[in-house]
One Martini backbone bead per residue (centre of mass of N, CA, C, O) as a GRO file, in nm:
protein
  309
    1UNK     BB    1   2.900   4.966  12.205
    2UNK     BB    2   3.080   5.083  12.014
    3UNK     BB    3   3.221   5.399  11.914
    4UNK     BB    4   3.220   5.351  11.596
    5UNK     BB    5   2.936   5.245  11.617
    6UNK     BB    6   2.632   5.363  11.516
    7UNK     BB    7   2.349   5.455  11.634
    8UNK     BB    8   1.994   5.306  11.595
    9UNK     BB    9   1.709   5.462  11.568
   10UNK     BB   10   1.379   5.404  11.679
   11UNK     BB   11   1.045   5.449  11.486
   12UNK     BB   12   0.726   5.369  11.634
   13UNK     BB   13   0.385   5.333  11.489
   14UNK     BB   14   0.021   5.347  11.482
   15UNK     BB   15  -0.301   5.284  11.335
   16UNK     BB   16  -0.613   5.286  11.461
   17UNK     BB   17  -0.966   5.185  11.307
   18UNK     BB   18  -1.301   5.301  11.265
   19UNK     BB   19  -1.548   5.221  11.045
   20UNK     BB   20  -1.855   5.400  10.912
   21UNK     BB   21  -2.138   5.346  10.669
   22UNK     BB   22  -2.258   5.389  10.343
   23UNK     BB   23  -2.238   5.018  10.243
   24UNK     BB   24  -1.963   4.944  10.454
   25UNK     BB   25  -2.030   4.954  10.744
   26UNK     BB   26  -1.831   4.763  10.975
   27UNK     BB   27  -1.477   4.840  11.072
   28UNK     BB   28  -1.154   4.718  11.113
   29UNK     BB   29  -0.805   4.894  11.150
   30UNK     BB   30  -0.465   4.897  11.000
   31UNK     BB   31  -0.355   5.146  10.851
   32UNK     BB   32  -0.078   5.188  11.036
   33UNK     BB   33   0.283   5.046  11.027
   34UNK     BB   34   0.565   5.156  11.170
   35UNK     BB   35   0.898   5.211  11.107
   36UNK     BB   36   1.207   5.305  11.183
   37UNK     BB   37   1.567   5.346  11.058
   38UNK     BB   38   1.825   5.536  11.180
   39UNK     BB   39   2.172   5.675  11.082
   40UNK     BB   40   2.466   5.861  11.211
   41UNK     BB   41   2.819   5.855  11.110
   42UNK     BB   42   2.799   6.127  11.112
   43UNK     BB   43   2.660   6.500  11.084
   44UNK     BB   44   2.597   6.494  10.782
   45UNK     BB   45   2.454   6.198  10.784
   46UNK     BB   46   2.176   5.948  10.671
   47UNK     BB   47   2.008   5.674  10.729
   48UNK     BB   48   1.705   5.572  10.602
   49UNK     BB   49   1.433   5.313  10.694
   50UNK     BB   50   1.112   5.196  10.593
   51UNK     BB   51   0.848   5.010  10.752
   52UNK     BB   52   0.534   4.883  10.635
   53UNK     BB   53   0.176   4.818  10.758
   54UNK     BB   54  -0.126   4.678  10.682
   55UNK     BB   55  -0.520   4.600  10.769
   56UNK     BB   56  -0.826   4.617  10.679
   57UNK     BB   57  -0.862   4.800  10.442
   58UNK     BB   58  -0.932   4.748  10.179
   59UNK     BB   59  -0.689   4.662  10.017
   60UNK     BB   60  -0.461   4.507   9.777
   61UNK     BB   61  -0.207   4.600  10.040
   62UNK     BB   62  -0.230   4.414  10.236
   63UNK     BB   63  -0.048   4.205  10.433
   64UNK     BB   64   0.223   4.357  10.348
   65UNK     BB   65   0.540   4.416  10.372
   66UNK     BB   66   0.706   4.708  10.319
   67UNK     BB   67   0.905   4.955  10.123
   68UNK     BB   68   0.956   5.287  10.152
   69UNK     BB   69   1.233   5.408  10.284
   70UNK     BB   70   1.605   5.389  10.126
   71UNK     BB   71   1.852   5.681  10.257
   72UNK     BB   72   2.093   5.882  10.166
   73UNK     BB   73   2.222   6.157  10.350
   74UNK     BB   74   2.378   6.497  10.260
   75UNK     BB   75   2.546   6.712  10.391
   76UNK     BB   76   2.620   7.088  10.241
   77UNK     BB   77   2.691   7.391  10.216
   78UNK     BB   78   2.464   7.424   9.974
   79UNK     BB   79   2.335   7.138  10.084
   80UNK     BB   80   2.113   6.857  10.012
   81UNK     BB   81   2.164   6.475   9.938
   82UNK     BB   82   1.961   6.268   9.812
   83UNK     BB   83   1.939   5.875   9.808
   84UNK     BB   84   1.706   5.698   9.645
   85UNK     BB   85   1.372   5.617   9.851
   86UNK     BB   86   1.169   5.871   9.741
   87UNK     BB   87   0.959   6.181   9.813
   88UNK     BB   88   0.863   6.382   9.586
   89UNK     BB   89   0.894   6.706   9.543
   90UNK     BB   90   0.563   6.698   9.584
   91UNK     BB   91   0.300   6.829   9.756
   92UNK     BB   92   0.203   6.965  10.052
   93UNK     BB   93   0.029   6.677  10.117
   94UNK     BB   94   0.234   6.488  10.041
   95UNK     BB   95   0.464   6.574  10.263
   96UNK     BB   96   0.299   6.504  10.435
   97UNK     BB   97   0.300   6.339  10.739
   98UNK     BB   98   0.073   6.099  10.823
   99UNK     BB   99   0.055   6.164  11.126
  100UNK     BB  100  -0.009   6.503  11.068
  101UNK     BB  101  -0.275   6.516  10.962
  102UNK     BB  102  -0.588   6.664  10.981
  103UNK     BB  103  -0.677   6.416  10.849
  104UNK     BB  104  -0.670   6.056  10.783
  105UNK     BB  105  -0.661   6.175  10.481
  106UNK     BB  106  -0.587   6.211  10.179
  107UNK     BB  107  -0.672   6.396   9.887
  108UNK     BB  108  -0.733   6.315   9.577
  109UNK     BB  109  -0.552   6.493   9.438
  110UNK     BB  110  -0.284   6.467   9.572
  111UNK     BB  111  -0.292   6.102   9.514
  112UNK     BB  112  -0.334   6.133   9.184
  113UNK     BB  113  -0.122   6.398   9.110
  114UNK     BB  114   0.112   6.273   9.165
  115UNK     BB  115   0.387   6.129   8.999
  116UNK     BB  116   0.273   5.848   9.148
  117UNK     BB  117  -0.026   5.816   9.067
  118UNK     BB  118  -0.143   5.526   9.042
  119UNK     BB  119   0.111   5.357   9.220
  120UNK     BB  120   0.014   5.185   9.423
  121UNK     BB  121   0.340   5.023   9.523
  122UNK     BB  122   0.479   5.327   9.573
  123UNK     BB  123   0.351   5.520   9.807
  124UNK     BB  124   0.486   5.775   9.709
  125UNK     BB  125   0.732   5.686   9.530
  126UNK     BB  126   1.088   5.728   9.387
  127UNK     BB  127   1.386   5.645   9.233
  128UNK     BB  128   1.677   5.856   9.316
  129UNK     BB  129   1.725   6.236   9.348
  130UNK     BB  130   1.827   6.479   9.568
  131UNK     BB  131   1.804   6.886   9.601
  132UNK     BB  132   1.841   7.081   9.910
  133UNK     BB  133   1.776   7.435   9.909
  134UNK     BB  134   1.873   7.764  10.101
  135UNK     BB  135   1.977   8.090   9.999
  136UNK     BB  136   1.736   8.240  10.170
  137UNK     BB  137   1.501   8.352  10.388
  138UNK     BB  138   1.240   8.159  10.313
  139UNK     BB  139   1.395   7.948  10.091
  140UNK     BB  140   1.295   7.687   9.930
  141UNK     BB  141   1.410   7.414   9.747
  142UNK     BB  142   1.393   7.140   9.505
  143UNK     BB  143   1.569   6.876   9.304
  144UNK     BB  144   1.452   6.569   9.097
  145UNK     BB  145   1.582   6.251   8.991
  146UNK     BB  146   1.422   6.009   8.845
  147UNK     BB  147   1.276   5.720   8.684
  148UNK     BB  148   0.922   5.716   8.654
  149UNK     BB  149   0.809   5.389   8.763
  150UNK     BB  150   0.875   5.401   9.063
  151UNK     BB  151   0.902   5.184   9.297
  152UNK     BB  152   1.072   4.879   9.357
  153UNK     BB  153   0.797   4.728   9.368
  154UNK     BB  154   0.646   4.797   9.172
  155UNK     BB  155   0.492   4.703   8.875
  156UNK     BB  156   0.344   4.750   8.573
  157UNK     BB  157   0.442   5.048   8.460
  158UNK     BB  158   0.682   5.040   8.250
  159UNK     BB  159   0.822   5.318   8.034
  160UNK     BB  160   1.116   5.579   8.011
  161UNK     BB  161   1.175   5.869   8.122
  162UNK     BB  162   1.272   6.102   8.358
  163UNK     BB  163   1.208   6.242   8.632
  164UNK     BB  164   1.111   6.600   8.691
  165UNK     BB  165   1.132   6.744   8.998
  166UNK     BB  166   1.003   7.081   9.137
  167UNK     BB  167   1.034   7.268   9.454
  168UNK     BB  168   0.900   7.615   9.600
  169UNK     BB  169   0.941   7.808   9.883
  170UNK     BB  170   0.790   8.101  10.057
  171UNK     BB  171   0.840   8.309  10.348
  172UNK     BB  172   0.542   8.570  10.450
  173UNK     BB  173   0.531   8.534  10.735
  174UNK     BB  174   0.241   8.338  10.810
  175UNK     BB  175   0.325   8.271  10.487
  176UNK     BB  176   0.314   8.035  10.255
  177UNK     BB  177   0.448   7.963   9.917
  178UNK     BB  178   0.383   7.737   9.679
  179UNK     BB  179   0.577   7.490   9.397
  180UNK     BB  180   0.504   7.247   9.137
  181UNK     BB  181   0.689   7.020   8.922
  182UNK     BB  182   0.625   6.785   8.681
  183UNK     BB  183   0.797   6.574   8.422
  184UNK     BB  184   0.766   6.320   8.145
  185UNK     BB  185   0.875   6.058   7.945
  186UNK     BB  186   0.686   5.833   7.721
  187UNK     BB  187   0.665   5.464   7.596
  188UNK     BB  188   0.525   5.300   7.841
  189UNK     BB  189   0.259   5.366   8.034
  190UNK     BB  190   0.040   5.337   8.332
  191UNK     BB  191  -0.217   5.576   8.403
  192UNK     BB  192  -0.515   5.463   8.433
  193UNK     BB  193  -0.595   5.553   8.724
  194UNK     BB  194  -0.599   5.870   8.622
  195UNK     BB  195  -0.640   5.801   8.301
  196UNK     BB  196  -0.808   5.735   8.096
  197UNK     BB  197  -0.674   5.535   7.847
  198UNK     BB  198  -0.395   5.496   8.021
  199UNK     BB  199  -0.241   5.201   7.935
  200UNK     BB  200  -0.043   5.291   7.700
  201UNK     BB  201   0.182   5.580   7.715
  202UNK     BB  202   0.240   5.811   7.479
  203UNK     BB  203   0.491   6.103   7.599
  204UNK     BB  204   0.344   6.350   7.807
  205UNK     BB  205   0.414   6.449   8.152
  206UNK     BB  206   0.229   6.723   8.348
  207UNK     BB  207   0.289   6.826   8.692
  208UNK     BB  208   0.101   7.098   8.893
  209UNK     BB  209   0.142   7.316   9.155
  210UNK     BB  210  -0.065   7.520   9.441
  211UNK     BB  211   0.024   7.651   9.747
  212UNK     BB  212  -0.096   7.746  10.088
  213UNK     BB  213   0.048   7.828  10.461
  214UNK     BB  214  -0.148   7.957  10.755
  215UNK     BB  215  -0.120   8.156  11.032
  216UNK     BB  216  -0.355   8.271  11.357
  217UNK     BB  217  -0.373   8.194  11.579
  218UNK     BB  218  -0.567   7.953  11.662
  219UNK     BB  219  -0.542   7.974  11.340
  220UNK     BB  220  -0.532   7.734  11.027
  221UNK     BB  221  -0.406   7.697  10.703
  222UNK     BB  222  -0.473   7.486  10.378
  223UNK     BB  223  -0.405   7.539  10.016
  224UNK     BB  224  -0.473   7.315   9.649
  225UNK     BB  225  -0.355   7.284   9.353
  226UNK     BB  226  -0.393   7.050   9.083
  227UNK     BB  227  -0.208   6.924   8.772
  228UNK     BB  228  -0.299   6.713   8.472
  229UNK     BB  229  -0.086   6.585   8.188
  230UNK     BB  230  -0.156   6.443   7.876
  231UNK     BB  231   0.054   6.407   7.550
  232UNK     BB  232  -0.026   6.199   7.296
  233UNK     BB  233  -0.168   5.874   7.264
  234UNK     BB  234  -0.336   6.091   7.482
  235UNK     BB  235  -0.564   6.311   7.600
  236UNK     BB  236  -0.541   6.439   7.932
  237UNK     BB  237  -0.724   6.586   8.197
  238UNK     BB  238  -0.670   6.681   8.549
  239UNK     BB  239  -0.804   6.828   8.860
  240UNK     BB  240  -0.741   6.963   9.213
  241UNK     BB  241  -0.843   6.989   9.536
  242UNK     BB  242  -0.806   7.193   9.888
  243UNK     BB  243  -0.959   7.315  10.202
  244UNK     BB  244  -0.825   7.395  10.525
  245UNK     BB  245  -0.955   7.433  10.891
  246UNK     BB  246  -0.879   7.499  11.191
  247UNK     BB  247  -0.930   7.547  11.560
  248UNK     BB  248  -0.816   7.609  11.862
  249UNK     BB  249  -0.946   7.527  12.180
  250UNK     BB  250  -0.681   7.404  12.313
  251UNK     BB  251  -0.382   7.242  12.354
  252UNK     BB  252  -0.527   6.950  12.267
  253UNK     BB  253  -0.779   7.094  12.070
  254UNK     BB  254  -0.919   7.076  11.728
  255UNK     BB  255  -1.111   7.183  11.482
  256UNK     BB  256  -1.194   7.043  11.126
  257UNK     BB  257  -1.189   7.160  10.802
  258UNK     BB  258  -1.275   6.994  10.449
  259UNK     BB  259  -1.227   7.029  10.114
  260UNK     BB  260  -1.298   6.902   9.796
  261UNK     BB  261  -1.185   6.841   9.445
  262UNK     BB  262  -1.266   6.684   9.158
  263UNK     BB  263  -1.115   6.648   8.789
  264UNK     BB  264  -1.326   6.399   8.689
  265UNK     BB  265  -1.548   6.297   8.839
  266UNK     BB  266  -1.566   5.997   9.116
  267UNK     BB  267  -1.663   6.062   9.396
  268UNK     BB  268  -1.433   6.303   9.550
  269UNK     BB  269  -1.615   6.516   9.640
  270UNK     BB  270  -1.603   6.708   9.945
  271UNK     BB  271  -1.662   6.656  10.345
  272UNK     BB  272  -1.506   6.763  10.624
  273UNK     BB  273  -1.562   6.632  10.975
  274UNK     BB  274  -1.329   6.739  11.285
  275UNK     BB  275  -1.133   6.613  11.591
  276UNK     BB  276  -0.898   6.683  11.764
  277UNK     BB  277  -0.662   6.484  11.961
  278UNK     BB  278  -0.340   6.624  12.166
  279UNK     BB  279  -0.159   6.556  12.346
  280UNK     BB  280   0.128   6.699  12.466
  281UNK     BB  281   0.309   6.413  12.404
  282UNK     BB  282   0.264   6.325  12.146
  283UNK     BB  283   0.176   5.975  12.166
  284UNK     BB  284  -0.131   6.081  12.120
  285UNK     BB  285  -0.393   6.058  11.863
  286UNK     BB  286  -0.742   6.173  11.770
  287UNK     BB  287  -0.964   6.112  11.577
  288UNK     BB  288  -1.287   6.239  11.446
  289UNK     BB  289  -1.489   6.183  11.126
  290UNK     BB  290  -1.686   6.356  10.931
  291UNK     BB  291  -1.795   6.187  10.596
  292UNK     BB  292  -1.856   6.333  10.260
  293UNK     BB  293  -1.793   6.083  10.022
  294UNK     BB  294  -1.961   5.960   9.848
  295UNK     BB  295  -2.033   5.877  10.107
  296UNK     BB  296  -2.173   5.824  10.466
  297UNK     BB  297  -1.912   5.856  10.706
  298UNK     BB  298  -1.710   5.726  10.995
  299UNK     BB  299  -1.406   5.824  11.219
  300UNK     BB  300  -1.176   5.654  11.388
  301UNK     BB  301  -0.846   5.735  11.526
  302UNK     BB  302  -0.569   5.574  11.652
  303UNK     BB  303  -0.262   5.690  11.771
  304UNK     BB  304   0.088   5.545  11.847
  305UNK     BB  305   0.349   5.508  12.020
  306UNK     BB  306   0.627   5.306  12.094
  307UNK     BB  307   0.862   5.440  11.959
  308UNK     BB  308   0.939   5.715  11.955
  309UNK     BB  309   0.865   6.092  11.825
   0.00000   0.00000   0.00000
């Protein structure tokens, strides 16, 4: 390869899953397959790609494969500039990658009040830009200004004004604290998956959220409260969150309690109990968790790294 020409990095993993439970019998899944595809051609620059599918998971978008993140990246003396499509700076469970995920779910308070919430084809994206500064030790802020209706592949998502989220982390010794807000006017957008009745929706939407993250020895844990408010042409409001805790038993096994509850109830309050197993090599990751939300279920998930990691 030229020398002019920069190398292209390559990161893929897999994520296969076998669930059991009342109700939904026993199935295997290809939960994810991703690839990662970056370049540096300076040292402030990166280019980053990311494509997706997953199978046999019941959900309407398997079997397809996806556009996930396309983004330019710019550092600079005050911070970084992202553009492109990428996940709106909204709710610490929700920015976390789910390779790292401490159960194989995110919460559904999580996953239905990001700004992107009950937009299946959108995978929590959104097409923007957005800037990251760290002002000083310990504090670190972003702020996103998007489109409001989604992902690049979206459809039926309707229209509005843009989309405003701003989001700030505070580090005071093993305790991180953290705040987000999402703003937006609407003309007509589509939020029906987590709003009765908001399937034509003019107004205000309001997404704001409260996390903290902390460890202690063996010990670390981490909880999140979300808020979502529309007034318009209908007014509802849902919120909900999670905690949980972790309890490192070896230095690659550990395991993990978590509650979770939404509200108004759609039979997503639960309580997650798992252990994780994660070789030193951190090539393979083991989940298995035992599952009560609207039914009891068992879940094993194997991760593996195929490229990079």
């Amino acid at each position: 390869m030229s020398p002019d020409v920069p190398p292209v990095h390559v990161v893929s993993y897999a994520q296969l899953r076998a669930t059991a439970g009342d109700g939904i019998g026993s199935y295997g899944s290809v939960r994810r397959f991703r690839v990662n595809l970056s370049t540096e051609p300076t040292q402030s620059e990166r280019w980053f790609v990311q494509l997706f599918t997953k199978e046999n998971n019941q959900s309407p978008t398997d079997g397809e494969l996806w556009l996930h993140d396309v983004s330019w990246r710019k550092k600079t003396l005050q911070g970084t500039w992202t553009v492109g499509q990428l996940r709106p700076p909204f709710s610490l469970q929700r920015l976390t990658i789910d390779r790292e995920l401490l159960v194989p779910d995110r919460a559904t308070a999580s996953d239905l009040l990001s700004p992107v919430g009950g937009l299946g084809r959108s995978f929590g994206r959104e097409i923007g830009v957005q800037f990251d500064g760290k002002p000083h030790q310990g504090l670190t802020y972003s702020l996103g200004l998007f489109r409001g209706s989604g992902a690049l592949q979206q459809v039926g998502a309707g229209t509005g004004g843009l989309l405003w989220v701003g989001r700030a982390t505070q580090q005071l010794g093993s305790v991180q604290w953290g705040g987000s807000l999402a703003v937006r006017h609407n003309s007509s957008r589509d939020f029906s998956k987590v709003f009765a009745g908001a399937k034509n929706f003019n107004g205000w939407d309001t997404r704001a959220g409260l996390d903290v993250l902390a460890h202690q020895g063996p010990w670390r844990g981490s909880a999140e409260y979300l808020v979502g408010k529309l007034d318009g042409s209908v007014k509802r409001r849902a919120e909900g969150g999670y905690a949980d805790v972790v309890r490192k038993l070896t230095p690659s096994t550990e395991l993990v309690a978590q509650v979770q509850t939404y509200s108004p109830d759609i039979g997503t309050n639960g309580l997650t109990l798992g252990v994780n197993v994660i070789p030193s090599d951190k090539r393979n990751r083991i989940q298995l968790d035992y599952i009560v939300q609207r039914q009891h279920r068992v879940e094993l998930q194997y991760q593996y790294f195929l490229f990079g990691k």
